[in-house]
Amino acid sequence: MSLNILSWNVRGIMSSTLCLANLLESTNCDIAIISEHKLKPNLLPYMNSIDMRYRSISKTDKLNDLCNCTHGKGGISILYKASLQFSIEEITETNSDRIVGIELENKSFGSIFIFGVYLPADGSIDNYRQELNALDDLYTYYINYGKVVVAGDFNASCINKNLQFTNTTKSKELQNFVHRHYICHPFTDTCKTLLKGPEFTFTLKNTMLDYILIDETLVRQLRRYEILEEGTFSSTSDHLPVIACIELDENPHIDLNNFSKLPAWHKINKHSTKEYQDKLCAPLDILIQEAQNNDIDINLFYHNLVDTLINTAKETIPCNMYNPHTKPYWNADVKKAHTKERSMRRVWMQDGRPRGMQHESYFNYKRAKRDFRNIQKLANEHNIEETYDDINNAAECDIRLFWKRSKRHKPKHSKVCQQIKHNNIVHTSPDSICNAFANYFEDLYTPADTSTFDDPTLNEMNKAYREIERVCKADKDLYLPGGLISCDDVSSVTKQLKRAALPRVDAERRSPLNISSD
């Protein structure tokens, strides 16, 4: 199964409708990201009429409703084939009018999140940085749930040679976003060999502004990346379309998500090993000779090599059915205890299912069942401890790994970006949330430099002390261990306290207070 993705800035869909319809037909694309359609909000359903095979999800600038112009400004749309073998759902938590997203879900390989973007073209760096930060938060969140593709008009360039012809600040912001998430574009080393056509999309300045940015885990499945040349299609836009073809059949998790047979390498014997080696020699020799003579692409060679290894293993190696319902804690000891419990139950059933500990079959069955449950409980607790240890280690060593492991325990359908507020700043990304917690606990356990408590706490303490002093002075015969305590005594002892001797302060009250060791 392949997925063809098209990205094109049409510069007004009303003048480019026929061109886009012909392009969708000739390229047979499955997903089309259309930027700058210039439609008003009430005209967005027009995108569904371009080609009846496609459905659309569109956004436009809401400020256009206040204008008296005949058309809108900007706008971003995603067209997808209604016949795709996916469960397709719109991503509504984009928090931007310039970003639109969909989720493609399939049981065989999971989810692919595709975001269409049209970043600001004006000279405001703040506006551009704000939209790019929103895209950054979305990418950081959804990469934990599947594979991510971002496509559209970025109005900046990832290529160093184009910096002098674009806004340098915007281009550097975009480059930082790409490098920070290890996203691949057509001019990276892994994709450059697949690039066909010109090395630009904006024809007026010969710069690369339109991209299909691919998650690094999808690069091996990229089969085609092409920029259509001028003259090869009818166009009314000064931008060139970009096409990427992603092969989904070689996804390494396909076999793990269905009930196909998997090689049981633990059951292999010498005969199977010899037969596997003999049947593998000839196909590998042919594959290597073909690669040397024809100089084929490395990704295609890798694809053919994996297929050869898998097909040969299916013919010669014993197979097992993958069971997706196996418990993660199920080990050899649990299996042995379970087998014994089933055996004792069969003996008890053959004995007529007698009740009471005086019957040997019933006694043996109940004891085996109790042993099995105890072993199962210990194995489950051990598995949970290992999982928590992995999460703790990930939290200390790798923030991204920590969030990936943590979010596995959350419902997959929950796609609301979590956030916390610290010092009147809202943090949404995992990195910023972790940094906010770090700053909070640093402030929590750092002694302050001021010499007094805050006023409410100081007044409360003075009031309590005056009450104690009043009671002691009113009753001269009152017995106090150690004698009567005066203000001078308290002041003398307080000044001798070390920082390490400060009493523990409740975390909820400590953050707004400034406590000193003086």
PDB file of C-alpha atoms in Angstrom, residues 173-361:
ATOM      1  CA  GLU A 173      13.426  29.519  12.965  1.00  0.00           C
ATOM      2  CA  LEU A 174      12.239  26.878  10.481  1.00  0.00           C
ATOM      3  CA  GLN A 175      15.673  25.244  10.379  1.00  0.00           C
ATOM      4  CA  ASN A 176      15.752  25.045  14.162  1.00  0.00           C
ATOM      5  CA  PHE A 177      12.320  23.396  14.151  1.00  0.00           C
ATOM      6  CA  VAL A 178      13.454  20.820  11.578  1.00  0.00           C
ATOM      7  CA  HIS A 179      16.751  20.050  13.335  1.00  0.00           C
ATOM      8  CA  ARG A 180      15.191  19.920  16.797  1.00  0.00           C
ATOM      9  CA  HIS A 181      12.788  17.136  15.808  1.00  0.00           C
ATOM     10  CA  TYR A 182      15.088  15.373  13.320  1.00  0.00           C
ATOM     11  CA  ILE A 183      12.592  15.960  10.522  1.00  0.00           C
ATOM     12  CA  CYS A 184      13.671  15.057   7.003  1.00  0.00           C
ATOM     13  CA  HIS A 185      13.183  17.343   3.997  1.00  0.00           C
ATOM     14  CA  PRO A 186      14.191  16.653   0.359  1.00  0.00           C
ATOM     15  CA  PHE A 187      17.645  18.180   0.736  1.00  0.00           C
ATOM     16  CA  THR A 188      18.800  16.030   3.634  1.00  0.00           C
ATOM     17  CA  ASP A 189      21.293  13.278   2.839  1.00  0.00           C
ATOM     18  CA  THR A 190      18.707  10.528   3.285  1.00  0.00           C
ATOM     19  CA  CYS A 191      16.218  12.041   0.824  1.00  0.00           C
ATOM     20  CA  LYS A 192      18.369  13.903  -1.699  1.00  0.00           C
ATOM     21  CA  THR A 193      18.892  10.835  -3.886  1.00  0.00           C
ATOM     22  CA  LEU A 194      15.119  10.519  -4.358  1.00  0.00           C
ATOM     23  CA  LEU A 195      14.547  14.178  -5.336  1.00  0.00           C
ATOM     24  CA  LYS A 196      13.419  14.727  -8.927  1.00  0.00           C
ATOM     25  CA  GLY A 197      12.740  17.975 -10.729  1.00  0.00           C
ATOM     26  CA  PRO A 198      13.962  21.497  -9.919  1.00  0.00           C
ATOM     27  CA  GLU A 199      15.343  22.433  -6.504  1.00  0.00           C
ATOM     28  CA  PHE A 200      12.844  25.242  -5.960  1.00  0.00           C
ATOM     29  CA  THR A 201       9.072  25.738  -5.717  1.00  0.00           C
ATOM     30  CA  PHE A 202       8.717  29.552  -5.837  1.00  0.00           C
ATOM     31  CA  THR A 203       9.405  30.421  -9.471  1.00  0.00           C
ATOM     32  CA  LEU A 204       9.828  34.199  -9.045  1.00  0.00           C
ATOM     33  CA  LYS A 205      12.987  33.849  -6.911  1.00  0.00           C
ATOM     34  CA  ASN A 206      13.858  30.172  -7.506  1.00  0.00           C
ATOM     35  CA  THR A 207      13.605  29.431  -3.784  1.00  0.00           C
ATOM     36  CA  MET A 208      12.238  26.436  -1.905  1.00  0.00           C
ATOM     37  CA  LEU A 209       9.245  27.535   0.193  1.00  0.00           C
ATOM     38  CA  ASP A 210       6.913  24.514  -0.109  1.00  0.00           C
ATOM     39  CA  TYR A 211       7.846  21.280   1.648  1.00  0.00           C
ATOM     40  CA  ILE A 212       6.579  17.873   2.630  1.00  0.00           C
ATOM     41  CA  LEU A 213       8.435  17.319   5.904  1.00  0.00           C
ATOM     42  CA  ILE A 214       8.596  13.663   6.895  1.00  0.00           C
ATOM     43  CA  ASP A 215       9.086  11.997  10.250  1.00  0.00           C
ATOM     44  CA  GLU A 216      12.488  10.271  10.387  1.00  0.00           C
ATOM     45  CA  THR A 217      10.817   6.882  10.970  1.00  0.00           C
ATOM     46  CA  LEU A 218       9.059   7.197   7.573  1.00  0.00           C
ATOM     47  CA  VAL A 219      12.164   8.011   5.534  1.00  0.00           C
ATOM     48  CA  ARG A 220      12.939   4.373   4.765  1.00  0.00           C
ATOM     49  CA  GLN A 221       9.482   4.044   3.277  1.00  0.00           C
ATOM     50  CA  LEU A 222       9.838   7.118   1.043  1.00  0.00           C
ATOM     51  CA  ARG A 223       9.850   5.976  -2.593  1.00  0.00           C
ATOM     52  CA  ARG A 224       9.469   9.238  -4.482  1.00  0.00           C
ATOM     53  CA  TYR A 225       9.922  12.958  -3.885  1.00  0.00           C
ATOM     54  CA  GLU A 226       9.291  15.123  -6.918  1.00  0.00           C
ATOM     55  CA  ILE A 227       8.837  18.801  -7.721  1.00  0.00           C
ATOM     56  CA  LEU A 228       6.856  19.182 -10.960  1.00  0.00           C
ATOM     57  CA  GLU A 229       8.579  21.387 -13.520  1.00  0.00           C
ATOM     58  CA  GLU A 230       6.953  24.334 -15.226  1.00  0.00           C
ATOM     59  CA  GLY A 231       5.277  23.353 -18.475  1.00  0.00           C
ATOM     60  CA  THR A 232       4.512  19.774 -17.435  1.00  0.00           C
ATOM     61  CA  PHE A 233       1.068  20.844 -16.233  1.00  0.00           C
ATOM     62  CA  SER A 234      -1.287  23.764 -16.653  1.00  0.00           C
ATOM     63  CA  SER A 235      -0.858  26.254 -13.806  1.00  0.00           C
ATOM     64  CA  THR A 236      -1.968  29.746 -12.851  1.00  0.00           C
ATOM     65  CA  SER A 237       0.195  29.843  -9.697  1.00  0.00           C
ATOM     66  CA  ASP A 238       3.795  30.961  -9.247  1.00  0.00           C
ATOM     67  CA  HIS A 239       4.412  27.962  -6.962  1.00  0.00           C
ATOM     68  CA  LEU A 240       5.291  24.452  -8.136  1.00  0.00           C
ATOM     69  CA  PRO A 241       3.572  21.364  -6.687  1.00  0.00           C
ATOM     70  CA  VAL A 242       5.503  18.895  -4.506  1.00  0.00           C
ATOM     71  CA  ILE A 243       4.684  15.169  -4.538  1.00  0.00           C
ATOM     72  CA  ALA A 244       5.863  12.480  -2.116  1.00  0.00           C
ATOM     73  CA  CYS A 245       5.080   8.761  -2.302  1.00  0.00           C
ATOM     74  CA  ILE A 246       5.348   6.717   0.901  1.00  0.00           C
ATOM     75  CA  GLU A 247       5.270   2.918   0.800  1.00  0.00           C
ATOM     76  CA  LEU A 248       3.417   1.542   3.808  1.00  0.00           C
ATOM     77  CA  ASP A 249       3.686  -2.217   3.205  1.00  0.00           C
ATOM     78  CA  GLU A 250       7.182  -2.532   4.636  1.00  0.00           C
ATOM     79  CA  ASN A 251       6.190  -1.095   8.005  1.00  0.00           C
ATOM     80  CA  PRO A 252       8.003  -3.290  10.558  1.00  0.00           C
ATOM     81  CA  HIS A 253       4.984  -3.450  12.875  1.00  0.00           C
ATOM     82  CA  ILE A 254       2.528  -4.936  10.391  1.00  0.00           C
ATOM     83  CA  ASP A 255       3.167  -8.527  11.461  1.00  0.00           C
ATOM     84  CA  LEU A 256       2.861  -7.599  15.116  1.00  0.00           C
ATOM     85  CA  ASN A 257      -0.609  -6.128  14.714  1.00  0.00           C
ATOM     86  CA  ASN A 258      -2.406  -8.953  12.949  1.00  0.00           C
ATOM     87  CA  PHE A 259      -2.722 -12.690  13.292  1.00  0.00           C
ATOM     88  CA  SER A 260      -0.134 -13.698  10.671  1.00  0.00           C
ATOM     89  CA  LYS A 261       2.482 -16.330  11.426  1.00  0.00           C
ATOM     90  CA  LEU A 262       5.871 -15.292  12.774  1.00  0.00           C
ATOM     91  CA  PRO A 263       9.130 -17.310  12.647  1.00  0.00           C
ATOM     92  CA  ALA A 264       9.699 -19.170  15.928  1.00  0.00           C
ATOM     93  CA  TRP A 265      13.478 -18.817  16.124  1.00  0.00           C
ATOM     94  CA  HIS A 266      13.600 -20.474  19.552  1.00  0.00           C
ATOM     95  CA  LYS A 267      12.266 -23.716  18.009  1.00  0.00           C
ATOM     96  CA  ILE A 268      14.826 -23.888  15.210  1.00  0.00           C
ATOM     97  CA  ASN A 269      17.116 -26.928  14.861  1.00  0.00           C
ATOM     98  CA  LYS A 270      20.255 -27.699  12.846  1.00  0.00           C
ATOM     99  CA  HIS A 271      18.271 -29.048   9.906  1.00  0.00           C
ATOM    100  CA  SER A 272      16.145 -25.900   9.669  1.00  0.00           C
ATOM    101  CA  THR A 273      19.242 -23.714   9.930  1.00  0.00           C
ATOM    102  CA  LYS A 274      20.972 -25.594   7.090  1.00  0.00           C
ATOM    103  CA  GLU A 275      17.862 -25.462   4.903  1.00  0.00           C
ATOM    104  CA  TYR A 276      17.469 -21.709   5.591  1.00  0.00           C
ATOM    105  CA  GLN A 277      21.087 -21.031   4.600  1.00  0.00           C
ATOM    106  CA  ASP A 278      20.877 -23.128   1.418  1.00  0.00           C
ATOM    107  CA  LYS A 279      17.680 -21.488   0.180  1.00  0.00           C
ATOM    108  CA  LEU A 280      18.974 -18.016   1.019  1.00  0.00           C
ATOM    109  CA  CYS A 281      22.261 -18.185  -0.889  1.00  0.00           C
ATOM    110  CA  ALA A 282      20.888 -18.069  -4.445  1.00  0.00           C
ATOM    111  CA  PRO A 283      18.403 -15.182  -3.979  1.00  0.00           C
ATOM    112  CA  LEU A 284      21.017 -13.103  -2.133  1.00  0.00           C
ATOM    113  CA  ASP A 285      23.601 -13.629  -4.892  1.00  0.00           C
ATOM    114  CA  ILE A 286      21.090 -12.495  -7.517  1.00  0.00           C
ATOM    115  CA  LEU A 287      20.127  -9.482  -5.420  1.00  0.00           C
ATOM    116  CA  ILE A 288      23.729  -8.401  -4.823  1.00  0.00           C
ATOM    117  CA  GLN A 289      24.698  -8.814  -8.487  1.00  0.00           C
ATOM    118  CA  GLU A 290      21.686  -6.783  -9.594  1.00  0.00           C
ATOM    119  CA  ALA A 291      22.612  -4.017  -7.147  1.00  0.00           C
ATOM    120  CA  GLN A 292      26.217  -3.931  -8.388  1.00  0.00           C
ATOM    121  CA  ASN A 293      25.352  -3.976 -12.087  1.00  0.00           C
ATOM    122  CA  ASN A 294      22.395  -1.573 -12.100  1.00  0.00           C
ATOM    123  CA  ASP A 295      23.422   0.703  -9.222  1.00  0.00           C
ATOM    124  CA  ILE A 296      19.900   0.606  -7.693  1.00  0.00           C
ATOM    125  CA  ASP A 297      18.744   2.877  -4.922  1.00  0.00           C
ATOM    126  CA  ILE A 298      19.794   1.835  -1.401  1.00  0.00           C
ATOM    127  CA  ASN A 299      16.201   2.042  -0.098  1.00  0.00           C
ATOM    128  CA  LEU A 300      14.970  -0.265  -2.857  1.00  0.00           C
ATOM    129  CA  PHE A 301      17.843  -2.679  -2.161  1.00  0.00           C
ATOM    130  CA  TYR A 302      16.952  -2.687   1.527  1.00  0.00           C
ATOM    131  CA  HIS A 303      13.290  -3.348   0.702  1.00  0.00           C
ATOM    132  CA  ASN A 304      14.156  -6.329  -1.551  1.00  0.00           C
ATOM    133  CA  LEU A 305      16.636  -7.712   0.977  1.00  0.00           C
ATOM    134  CA  VAL A 306      14.092  -7.687   3.810  1.00  0.00           C
ATOM    135  CA  ASP A 307      11.464  -9.356   1.620  1.00  0.00           C
ATOM    136  CA  THR A 308      13.930 -12.085   0.658  1.00  0.00           C
ATOM    137  CA  LEU A 309      14.869 -12.808   4.269  1.00  0.00           C
ATOM    138  CA  ILE A 310      11.234 -12.909   5.423  1.00  0.00           C
ATOM    139  CA  ASN A 311       9.972 -15.111   2.578  1.00  0.00           C
ATOM    140  CA  THR A 312      12.815 -17.603   3.008  1.00  0.00           C
ATOM    141  CA  ALA A 313      12.240 -17.771   6.757  1.00  0.00           C
ATOM    142  CA  LYS A 314       8.535 -18.483   6.237  1.00  0.00           C
ATOM    143  CA  GLU A 315       9.428 -21.480   4.075  1.00  0.00           C
ATOM    144  CA  THR A 316      12.045 -23.071   6.319  1.00  0.00           C
ATOM    145  CA  ILE A 317      11.612 -21.868   9.916  1.00  0.00           C
ATOM    146  CA  PRO A 318       8.862 -23.141  12.276  1.00  0.00           C
ATOM    147  CA  CYS A 319       6.167 -20.533  12.844  1.00  0.00           C
ATOM    148  CA  ASN A 320       4.040 -19.358  15.727  1.00  0.00           C
ATOM    149  CA  MET A 321       0.797 -17.400  15.697  1.00  0.00           C
ATOM    150  CA  TYR A 322       1.135 -13.986  17.294  1.00  0.00           C
ATOM    151  CA  ASN A 323      -1.268 -13.601  20.205  1.00  0.00           C
ATOM    152  CA  PRO A 324      -2.089  -9.934  20.854  1.00  0.00           C
ATOM    153  CA  HIS A 325      -3.882 -10.808  24.107  1.00  0.00           C
ATOM    154  CA  THR A 326      -0.825 -12.256  25.882  1.00  0.00           C
ATOM    155  CA  LYS A 327      -0.222 -10.634  29.244  1.00  0.00           C
ATOM    156  CA  PRO A 328       3.074  -8.709  29.491  1.00  0.00           C
ATOM    157  CA  TYR A 329       4.013 -10.459  32.744  1.00  0.00           C
ATOM    158  CA  TRP A 330       3.416 -13.989  31.352  1.00  0.00           C
ATOM    159  CA  ASN A 331       6.726 -15.852  31.691  1.00  0.00           C
ATOM    160  CA  ALA A 332       7.893 -19.469  31.882  1.00  0.00           C
ATOM    161  CA  ASP A 333       7.060 -19.846  35.587  1.00  0.00           C
ATOM    162  CA  VAL A 334       3.533 -18.529  35.118  1.00  0.00           C
ATOM    163  CA  LYS A 335       3.022 -20.787  32.111  1.00  0.00           C
ATOM    164  CA  LYS A 336       4.273 -23.823  34.053  1.00  0.00           C
ATOM    165  CA  ALA A 337       1.952 -23.083  36.998  1.00  0.00           C
ATOM    166  CA  HIS A 338      -0.974 -22.506  34.634  1.00  0.00           C
ATOM    167  CA  THR A 339      -0.335 -25.804  32.859  1.00  0.00           C
ATOM    168  CA  LYS A 340      -0.264 -27.648  36.178  1.00  0.00           C
ATOM    169  CA  GLU A 341      -3.484 -25.947  37.313  1.00  0.00           C
ATOM    170  CA  ARG A 342      -5.253 -26.954  34.069  1.00  0.00           C
ATOM    171  CA  SER A 343      -3.999 -30.527  34.448  1.00  0.00           C
ATOM    172  CA  MET A 344      -5.239 -30.804  38.040  1.00  0.00           C
ATOM    173  CA  ARG A 345      -8.603 -29.395  37.002  1.00  0.00           C
ATOM    174  CA  ARG A 346      -8.996 -32.035  34.294  1.00  0.00           C
ATOM    175  CA  VAL A 347      -8.215 -34.758  36.857  1.00  0.00           C
ATOM    176  CA  TRP A 348     -10.813 -33.287  39.220  1.00  0.00           C
ATOM    177  CA  MET A 349     -13.430 -33.152  36.435  1.00  0.00           C
ATOM    178  CA  GLN A 350     -12.712 -36.766  35.455  1.00  0.00           C
ATOM    179  CA  ASP A 351     -13.201 -37.720  39.101  1.00  0.00           C
ATOM    180  CA  GLY A 352     -16.772 -36.402  38.999  1.00  0.00           C
ATOM    181  CA  ARG A 353     -16.121 -32.897  40.405  1.00  0.00           C
ATOM    182  CA  PRO A 354     -16.326 -33.835  44.091  1.00  0.00           C
ATOM    183  CA  ARG A 355     -16.457 -31.048  46.699  1.00  0.00           C
ATOM    184  CA  GLY A 356     -14.524 -30.957  49.952  1.00  0.00           C
ATOM    185  CA  MET A 357     -10.883 -31.109  50.980  1.00  0.00           C
ATOM    186  CA  GLN A 358     -11.230 -34.779  51.894  1.00  0.00           C
ATOM    187  CA  HIS A 359     -11.193 -35.588  48.161  1.00  0.00           C
ATOM    188  CA  GLU A 360      -7.637 -35.797  46.827  1.00  0.00           C
ATOM    189  CA  SER A 361      -8.462 -34.525  43.314  1.00  0.00           C
TER     190      SER A 361
END
